[in-house]
Short mmCIF file of C-alpha atoms in Angstrom, two decimals:
data_model
loop_
_atom_site.label_atom_id
_atom_site.label_comp_id
_atom_site.label_asym_id
_atom_site.label_seq_id
_atom_site.Cartn_x
_atom_site.Cartn_y
_atom_site.Cartn_z
CA UNK W 1 200.04 -14.58 102.42
CA UNK W 2 197.50 -11.84 102.66
CA UNK W 3 194.78 -12.26 100.06
CA UNK W 4 194.72 -9.17 97.82
CA UNK W 5 191.69 -8.76 95.60
CA UNK W 6 193.40 -6.79 92.83
CA UNK W 7 191.77 -7.54 89.52
CA UNK W 8 188.07 -7.60 90.39
CA UNK W 9 185.57 -6.94 93.11
CA UNK W 10 183.57 -10.10 92.93
CA UNK W 11 181.15 -9.36 95.70
CA UNK W 12 179.34 -6.45 94.06
CA UNK W 13 178.67 -4.93 90.68
CA UNK W 14 180.97 -2.10 89.60
CA UNK W 15 179.63 1.43 89.79
CA UNK W 16 179.35 3.06 86.38
CA UNK W 17 181.44 6.25 86.36
CA UNK W 18 179.58 9.44 85.60
CA UNK W 19 180.89 12.96 85.13
CA UNK W 20 180.24 13.54 88.82
CA UNK W 21 182.16 10.55 90.18
CA UNK W 22 184.71 9.91 87.42
CA UNK W 23 187.40 11.10 89.82
CA UNK W 24 186.96 7.88 91.77
CA UNK W 25 187.37 5.10 89.23
CA UNK W 26 189.49 3.23 91.77
CA UNK W 27 190.79 0.46 89.56
CA UNK W 28 192.40 2.62 86.88
CA UNK W 29 195.13 5.23 86.65
CA UNK W 30 195.91 7.47 88.37
CA UNK W 31 194.49 5.87 91.53
CA UNK W 32 195.23 2.14 91.05
CA UNK W 33 193.66 1.41 94.43
CA UNK W 34 193.95 -2.38 94.18
CA UNK W 35 197.32 -2.50 92.44
CA UNK W 36 199.16 -0.18 94.83
CA UNK W 37 200.63 -1.63 97.99
CA UNK W 38 199.28 0.58 100.82
CA UNK W 39 201.48 2.41 103.31
CA UNK W 40 198.95 2.83 106.09
CA UNK W 41 199.64 2.01 109.71
CA UNK W 42 197.95 -1.41 109.72
CA UNK W 43 199.44 -2.60 106.41
CA UNK W 44 202.87 -1.92 107.85
CA UNK W 45 201.98 -4.00 110.90
CA UNK W 46 200.57 -6.80 108.72
CA UNK W 47 203.78 -6.82 106.66
CA UNK W 48 205.79 -7.11 109.87
CA UNK W 49 203.61 -9.97 111.12
CA UNK W 50 203.95 -11.87 107.84
CA UNK W 51 207.71 -11.32 107.86
CA UNK W 52 207.97 -12.62 111.43
CA UNK W 53 209.29 -9.33 112.83
CA UNK W 54 206.23 -8.91 115.04
CA UNK W 55 203.90 -11.56 116.42
CA UNK W 56 200.52 -11.58 118.09
CA UNK W 57 200.71 -14.18 120.82
CA UNK W 58 197.68 -16.49 120.62
CA UNK W 59 195.47 -16.39 123.68
CA UNK W 60 192.06 -15.37 124.84
CA UNK W 61 190.24 -12.70 122.86
CA UNK W 62 190.84 -9.80 125.18
CA UNK W 63 194.58 -10.44 125.56
CA UNK W 64 195.02 -10.56 121.79
CA UNK W 65 192.91 -7.41 121.44
CA UNK W 66 195.16 -5.60 123.90
CA UNK W 67 198.24 -6.72 121.96
CA UNK W 68 196.78 -5.49 118.68
CA UNK W 69 195.79 -2.11 120.11
CA UNK W 70 199.21 -1.67 121.67
CA UNK W 71 200.95 -2.38 118.36
CA UNK W 72 198.72 0.16 116.58
CA UNK W 73 199.03 2.78 119.35
CA UNK W 74 195.25 2.83 119.85
CA UNK W 75 193.97 3.53 123.38
CA UNK W 76 191.58 0.94 124.73
CA UNK W 77 189.69 3.82 126.38
CA UNK W 78 188.58 4.95 122.89
CA UNK W 79 186.06 2.07 122.91
CA UNK W 80 182.75 2.72 121.14
CA UNK W 81 179.98 0.13 121.19
CA UNK W 82 177.59 -0.22 118.25
CA UNK W 83 174.69 -2.72 118.20
CA UNK W 84 173.18 -2.04 114.77
CA UNK W 85 174.09 -4.89 112.43
CA UNK W 86 176.23 -2.84 110.07
CA UNK W 87 179.34 -4.91 109.56
CA UNK W 88 180.65 -7.92 107.70
CA UNK W 89 179.84 -9.74 110.93
CA UNK W 90 176.25 -8.50 111.08
CA UNK W 91 174.99 -11.95 112.04
CA UNK W 92 176.84 -11.69 115.35
CA UNK W 93 175.91 -8.10 116.28
CA UNK W 94 172.84 -7.04 118.24
CA UNK W 95 171.89 -5.31 121.49
CA UNK W 96 173.03 -8.41 123.42
CA UNK W 97 176.45 -8.48 121.70
CA UNK W 98 177.54 -5.06 120.45
CA UNK W 99 180.58 -4.58 118.25
CA UNK W 100 183.40 -2.57 119.81
CA UNK W 101 185.39 -0.03 117.81
CA UNK W 102 188.74 1.36 118.95
CA UNK W 103 190.48 4.20 117.08
CA UNK W 104 193.23 6.74 116.87
CA UNK W 105 193.76 9.43 114.23
CA UNK W 106 194.28 7.04 111.31
CA UNK W 107 193.26 3.50 112.29
CA UNK W 108 190.13 1.81 113.62
CA UNK W 109 189.83 -1.74 114.98
CA UNK W 110 186.47 -3.54 115.13
CA UNK W 111 185.99 -6.38 117.61
CA UNK W 112 183.01 -8.66 118.15
CA UNK W 113 183.20 -11.21 120.99
CA UNK W 114 183.41 -14.61 119.34
CA UNK W 115 184.05 -13.06 115.94
CA UNK W 116 186.90 -11.61 113.90
CA UNK W 117 188.96 -8.44 113.92
CA UNK W 118 188.04 -5.79 111.35
CA UNK W 119 190.43 -2.99 110.39
CA UNK W 120 189.95 0.40 108.71
CA UNK W 121 193.31 2.07 108.21
CA UNK W 122 193.96 5.31 106.32
CA UNK W 123 196.58 5.40 103.56
CA UNK W 124 197.30 9.06 102.70
CA UNK W 125 197.10 8.47 98.96
CA UNK W 126 194.53 5.65 98.67
CA UNK W 127 192.16 6.43 101.53
CA UNK W 128 190.61 3.73 103.66
CA UNK W 129 192.12 0.24 103.49
CA UNK W 130 190.13 -2.66 104.94
CA UNK W 131 191.26 -5.92 106.51
CA UNK W 132 189.59 -8.77 108.37
CA UNK W 133 191.17 -11.73 110.16
CA UNK W 134 190.54 -14.38 112.79
CA UNK W 135 191.68 -13.87 116.36
CA UNK W 136 194.83 -16.03 116.75
CA UNK W 137 194.13 -19.18 118.71
CA UNK W 138 195.85 -22.53 119.36
CA UNK W 139 199.23 -21.31 118.22
CA UNK W 140 198.05 -20.39 114.70
CA UNK W 141 199.18 -17.18 113.08
CA UNK W 142 196.46 -14.92 111.67
CA UNK W 143 195.69 -14.97 107.95
CA UNK W 144 195.09 -11.30 107.22
CA UNK W 145 192.74 -10.74 104.29
CA UNK W 146 192.36 -7.42 102.54
CA UNK W 147 188.59 -7.08 102.28
CA UNK W 148 186.68 -6.14 99.16
CA UNK W 149 183.20 -6.47 100.66
CA UNK W 150 183.73 -3.48 102.95
CA UNK W 151 183.76 -1.32 99.84
CA UNK W 152 179.99 -1.87 99.47
CA UNK W 153 179.32 0.61 102.25
CA UNK W 154 182.59 2.50 102.42
CA UNK W 155 183.07 3.71 98.83
CA UNK W 156 179.54 4.25 97.55
CA UNK W 157 177.50 7.31 96.73
CA UNK W 158 177.31 8.39 100.38
CA UNK W 159 181.11 8.59 100.43
CA UNK W 160 181.23 10.29 97.00
CA UNK W 161 182.68 7.06 95.63
CA UNK W 162 186.00 7.22 97.49
CA UNK W 163 187.09 4.67 100.14
CA UNK W 164 186.45 6.39 103.46
CA UNK W 165 184.49 6.30 106.71
CA UNK W 166 180.80 5.43 106.96
CA UNK W 167 179.17 6.66 110.17
CA UNK W 168 175.41 6.25 110.33
CA UNK W 169 172.59 6.63 112.83
CA UNK W 170 169.74 4.12 112.92
CA UNK W 171 167.08 2.70 115.20
CA UNK W 172 167.77 -1.05 115.18
CA UNK W 173 165.57 -3.86 116.34
CA UNK W 174 166.63 -6.07 119.26
CA UNK W 175 168.25 -8.35 116.65
CA UNK W 176 170.26 -5.50 115.10
CA UNK W 177 168.35 -4.93 111.88
CA UNK W 178 167.68 -1.29 110.90
CA UNK W 179 164.11 -0.06 111.33
CA UNK W 180 164.72 3.62 110.68
CA UNK W 181 167.83 5.54 109.54
CA UNK W 182 169.02 9.12 109.95
CA UNK W 183 171.73 11.40 108.42
CA UNK W 184 172.85 8.72 105.96
CA UNK W 185 174.37 11.23 103.54
CA UNK W 186 176.03 13.37 106.20
CA UNK W 187 179.07 13.16 108.42
CA UNK W 188 181.04 15.38 110.77
CA UNK W 189 180.65 17.73 113.70
CA UNK W 190 177.92 19.82 112.05
CA UNK W 191 175.19 17.16 112.38
CA UNK W 192 172.58 17.96 115.08
CA UNK W 193 172.85 15.73 118.10
CA UNK W 194 169.18 14.79 117.65
CA UNK W 195 170.17 12.90 114.49
CA UNK W 196 173.25 11.12 115.88
CA UNK W 197 174.18 7.96 117.76
CA UNK W 198 171.31 5.70 116.65
CA UNK W 199 172.42 2.10 117.05
CA UNK W 200 175.28 3.06 119.38
CA UNK W 201 175.64 2.75 123.13
CA UNK W 202 176.43 6.02 124.89
CA UNK W 203 177.99 6.55 128.33
CA UNK W 204 179.03 9.87 129.84
CA UNK W 205 176.51 11.81 127.76
CA UNK W 206 176.57 14.83 130.09
CA UNK W 207 174.18 17.53 128.90
CA UNK W 208 173.59 15.92 125.47
CA UNK W 209 170.29 14.28 126.22
CA UNK W 210 168.41 14.50 122.89
CA UNK W 211 169.86 11.80 120.66
CA UNK W 212 169.09 8.30 119.35
CA UNK W 213 171.73 6.43 121.33
CA UNK W 214 170.83 3.47 123.59
CA UNK W 215 167.50 2.92 121.80
CA UNK W 216 166.08 -0.22 120.22
CA UNK W 217 162.92 -0.21 118.19
CA UNK W 218 159.88 -2.33 117.55
CA UNK W 219 157.29 -1.97 114.80
CA UNK W 220 153.68 -1.89 115.97
CA UNK W 221 150.27 -0.88 114.54
CA UNK W 222 151.02 2.55 116.02
CA UNK W 223 154.28 2.80 114.14
CA UNK W 224 157.87 2.59 115.39
CA UNK W 225 158.13 2.28 119.17
CA UNK W 226 161.47 2.75 120.93
CA UNK W 227 162.80 1.40 124.19
CA UNK W 228 165.82 2.62 126.19
CA UNK W 229 168.56 0.04 126.76
CA UNK W 230 171.01 0.96 129.47
CA UNK W 231 174.57 0.02 128.42
CA UNK W 232 175.48 -3.29 130.02
CA UNK W 233 171.88 -4.19 130.76
CA UNK W 234 171.69 -6.84 128.04
CA UNK W 235 175.32 -7.78 127.58
CA UNK W 236 178.20 -8.64 129.90
CA UNK W 237 180.78 -5.87 130.31
CA UNK W 238 183.42 -8.52 131.07
CA UNK W 239 183.47 -9.39 127.36
CA UNK W 240 185.02 -5.97 126.71
CA UNK W 241 188.20 -4.44 128.13
CA UNK W 242 186.52 -1.30 129.52
CA UNK W 243 183.00 -0.34 130.60
CA UNK W 244 182.57 2.77 128.46
CA UNK W 245 181.25 3.96 125.13
CA UNK W 246 182.05 7.52 126.05
CA UNK W 247 180.41 10.57 124.54
CA UNK W 248 183.76 12.33 124.08
CA UNK W 249 185.07 9.38 122.04
CA UNK W 250 181.90 9.51 119.92
CA UNK W 251 182.28 13.22 119.24
CA UNK W 252 185.97 12.96 118.32
CA UNK W 253 185.34 9.92 116.11
CA UNK W 254 182.61 11.83 114.27
CA UNK W 255 184.89 14.83 113.81
CA UNK W 256 187.72 12.69 112.48
CA UNK W 257 185.41 10.88 110.04
CA UNK W 258 184.34 14.21 108.58
CA UNK W 259 187.92 15.42 108.21
CA UNK W 260 189.13 12.15 106.67
CA UNK W 261 186.28 11.92 104.19
CA UNK W 262 186.73 15.49 102.95
CA UNK W 263 190.48 15.22 102.54
CA UNK W 264 190.34 11.82 100.84
CA UNK W 265 187.76 13.09 98.38
CA UNK W 266 189.88 16.15 97.70
CA UNK W 267 192.95 13.96 97.19
CA UNK W 268 191.14 11.81 94.63
CA UNK W 269 189.73 14.85 92.83
CA UNK W 270 193.13 16.58 92.66
CA UNK W 271 194.95 13.48 91.43
CA UNK W 272 192.29 12.83 88.80
CA UNK W 273 192.43 16.44 87.59
CA UNK W 274 196.23 16.34 87.30
CA UNK W 275 196.01 13.10 85.38
CA UNK W 276 193.45 14.43 82.90
CA UNK W 277 195.31 17.68 82.30
CA UNK W 278 198.84 16.29 82.34
CA UNK W 279 199.59 18.57 85.28
CA UNK W 280 198.26 21.77 83.66
CA UNK W 281 194.89 22.27 85.36
CA UNK W 282 192.12 23.95 83.41
CA UNK W 283 190.32 26.94 84.88
CA UNK W 284 187.33 24.72 85.62
CA UNK W 285 189.51 22.17 87.41
CA UNK W 286 191.19 24.92 89.42
CA UNK W 287 187.80 26.34 90.39
CA UNK W 288 186.46 22.98 91.54
CA UNK W 289 189.59 22.28 93.62
CA UNK W 290 189.40 25.74 95.08
CA UNK W 291 185.81 25.13 96.17
CA UNK W 292 186.77 21.87 97.81
CA UNK W 293 189.74 23.49 99.56
CA UNK W 294 187.37 26.09 101.03
CA UNK W 295 185.14 23.27 102.32
CA UNK W 296 188.13 21.64 104.00
CA UNK W 297 189.23 24.87 105.68
CA UNK W 298 185.72 25.64 106.84
CA UNK W 299 185.56 22.15 108.34
CA UNK W 300 188.94 22.16 110.10
CA UNK W 301 188.12 25.55 111.66
CA UNK W 302 184.81 24.19 113.04
CA UNK W 303 182.69 26.82 111.23
CA UNK W 304 179.56 24.66 111.45
CA UNK W 305 180.19 22.81 114.72
CA UNK W 306 177.05 22.08 116.70
CA UNK W 307 177.56 23.73 120.14
CA UNK W 308 177.36 21.63 123.26
CA UNK W 309 174.24 22.21 125.38
CA UNK W 310 174.69 24.20 128.63
CA UNK W 311 176.71 22.10 131.03
CA UNK W 312 178.78 20.40 128.33
CA UNK W 313 180.29 16.99 128.93
CA UNK W 314 182.98 15.72 131.28
CA UNK W 315 184.68 13.09 129.12
CA UNK W 316 186.05 9.81 130.39
CA UNK W 317 189.29 10.70 132.30
CA UNK W 318 191.23 7.76 130.87
CA UNK W 319 190.29 8.64 127.31
CA UNK W 320 190.97 12.35 127.79
CA UNK W 321 194.49 11.54 128.97
CA UNK W 322 195.13 9.09 126.11
CA UNK W 323 193.76 11.49 123.48
CA UNK W 324 195.86 14.43 124.57
CA UNK W 325 199.05 12.36 124.62
CA UNK W 326 198.58 10.59 121.31
CA UNK W 327 200.28 12.63 118.59
CA UNK W 328 203.81 13.86 119.22
CA UNK W 329 203.39 16.63 116.60
CA UNK W 330 200.51 18.06 118.62
CA UNK W 331 202.37 18.35 121.91
CA UNK W 332 202.14 21.76 123.58
CA UNK W 333 204.51 24.38 122.27
CA UNK W 334 206.33 26.84 124.51
CA UNK W 335 203.11 28.80 124.86
CA UNK W 336 201.63 25.68 126.51
CA UNK W 337 198.95 25.38 123.84
CA UNK W 338 198.00 22.39 121.73
CA UNK W 339 195.37 21.61 119.11
CA UNK W 340 194.46 18.61 121.27
CA UNK W 341 193.46 20.81 124.20
CA UNK W 342 189.81 20.13 125.03
CA UNK W 343 187.09 22.61 125.94
CA UNK W 344 183.96 20.43 126.51
CA UNK W 345 181.94 23.27 128.00
CA UNK W 346 180.49 24.93 124.90
CA UNK W 347 182.46 23.15 122.16
CA UNK W 348 184.78 20.23 121.55
CA UNK W 349 188.23 21.89 121.40
CA UNK W 350 189.81 24.85 123.13
CA UNK W 351 191.28 26.08 119.84
CA UNK W 352 188.95 25.59 116.90
CA UNK W 353 191.44 24.11 114.47
CA UNK W 354 191.49 20.37 113.90
CA UNK W 355 194.32 18.37 115.41
CA UNK W 356 193.95 16.17 112.31
CA UNK W 357 196.28 18.64 110.61
CA UNK W 358 199.00 16.63 112.35
CA UNK W 359 198.42 13.51 110.22
CA UNK W 360 200.07 12.04 107.13
CA UNK W 361 196.73 12.45 105.36
CA UNK W 362 197.07 16.22 105.65
CA UNK W 363 200.81 16.30 104.90
CA UNK W 364 200.49 14.23 101.72
CA UNK W 365 197.61 16.07 100.03
CA UNK W 366 198.42 16.64 96.33
CA UNK W 367 200.07 20.01 95.82
CA UNK W 368 197.21 21.60 93.77
CA UNK W 369 194.84 20.91 96.66
CA UNK W 370 197.27 21.54 99.52
CA UNK W 371 198.40 24.93 98.16
CA UNK W 372 194.79 26.08 97.93
CA UNK W 373 193.97 24.80 101.40
CA UNK W 374 196.94 26.70 102.84
CA UNK W 375 195.89 29.85 100.97
CA UNK W 376 192.34 29.74 102.36
CA UNK W 377 193.60 28.83 105.83
CA UNK W 378 195.88 31.86 105.86
CA UNK W 379 192.97 34.03 104.75
CA UNK W 380 190.68 32.62 107.44
CA UNK W 381 193.24 33.35 110.18
CA UNK W 382 194.24 36.78 108.91
CA UNK W 383 194.29 39.27 111.80
CA UNK W 384 194.63 42.55 109.88
CA UNK W 385 192.06 41.82 107.19
CA UNK W 386 189.59 39.43 108.87
CA UNK W 387 187.54 37.15 106.65
CA UNK W 388 183.83 37.66 107.50
CA UNK W 389 183.08 33.92 107.28
CA UNK W 390 185.36 33.33 110.27
CA UNK W 391 184.21 36.20 112.47
CA UNK W 392 183.20 33.61 115.11
CA UNK W 393 186.90 33.16 115.86
CA UNK W 394 188.11 35.95 118.15
CA UNK W 395 191.56 37.44 117.39
CA UNK W 396 193.14 35.84 120.45
CA UNK W 397 192.06 32.38 119.31
CA UNK W 398 193.23 33.02 115.76
CA UNK W 399 196.58 34.15 117.09
CA UNK W 400 196.96 31.05 119.24
CA UNK W 401 196.17 28.83 116.25
CA UNK W 402 198.64 30.73 114.08
CA UNK W 403 201.39 30.27 116.64
CA UNK W 404 200.72 26.55 117.00
CA UNK W 405 200.65 26.00 113.22
CA UNK W 406 203.79 28.08 112.70
CA UNK W 407 205.70 26.07 115.28
CA UNK W 408 204.38 22.59 114.55
CA UNK W 409 203.62 22.72 110.80
CA UNK W 410 205.97 25.54 109.76
CA UNK W 411 203.17 27.39 108.05
CA UNK W 412 203.54 31.11 107.36
CA UNK W 413 200.87 33.74 107.76
CA UNK W 414 200.67 37.34 106.57
#
């Protein structure tokens, strides 16, 4: 049986709720984070494994990893390599043995050679759900534990006290320990490249040269000194299924983390407000939700996206193909346009509207939040009365986005 830590989080002291973060008292109504059985992608797989409907055939690490990624519909080409020791398996992670992360729109798998699998899977109502388990060996089935310790970093103040993504940038030492950290309270596509990728390996960086990727640090009397580590120089690529930690995967992962964190926080805030008001929101509650809805719309329409430097990036061909095929709801419509179409010359996407609209997280937003998001989205894409905050979107691009959303999400626009 999976071990569910329901009644207490024994590995850390509880956060005292304040007026600011009272929306995220996870253990109590209306959230009941630990009492509610999640419905995320990985929990469904874990249920099937425990029931014997699906099995992971024991074998070498890489063969089991491939099986797991196939079951979760995660492309192996999404591989990101991080060598800062920021994991439950921090003792294993350093520049000589980076941790690999594989992801799709709602699930991430962490893999350390010689270690355990770590899972972050998004439940539309509860947010991030965390699991850890041994790689099956010698005919033994995996014991899949729902982790409480991950909450230390994934539901603290930097995540506004809701269970969500934590993406940081740091200069680690050769052993993985952090020497200097950047952008710890920020996430998403608006962060300058100069503050990103610390502690991560980067391949295929294209024109994005000014960043903290591929650097290890050393303290000296002159202060922090950094050294460039070429990916694969201090570890064996054969321990990983592919030889990439591609810039495109990094940029998309960062974008998704920003989207997920904003929507999860909004979901918790809306549910808490409904609970306090018995469904009849006060004017103050409506105003706060409206402000958050505007933040979500601004984010999904890439209002603050950092532009790519001249020359852009190419993107790993295997990952580009896998990314554009992933979500059936985002397939091209009869106008041959999709929210997963890439630009990569001056910006990330051809149409500046997040493909993450095509996720259960978006679909299952509480009505008080979702209605406001739709209202502000319609205003932002209005063609006859353009909103000045979205003047960066030309009418042709707005029209293309409207057509895609009308056909794939059945949204209506004035």
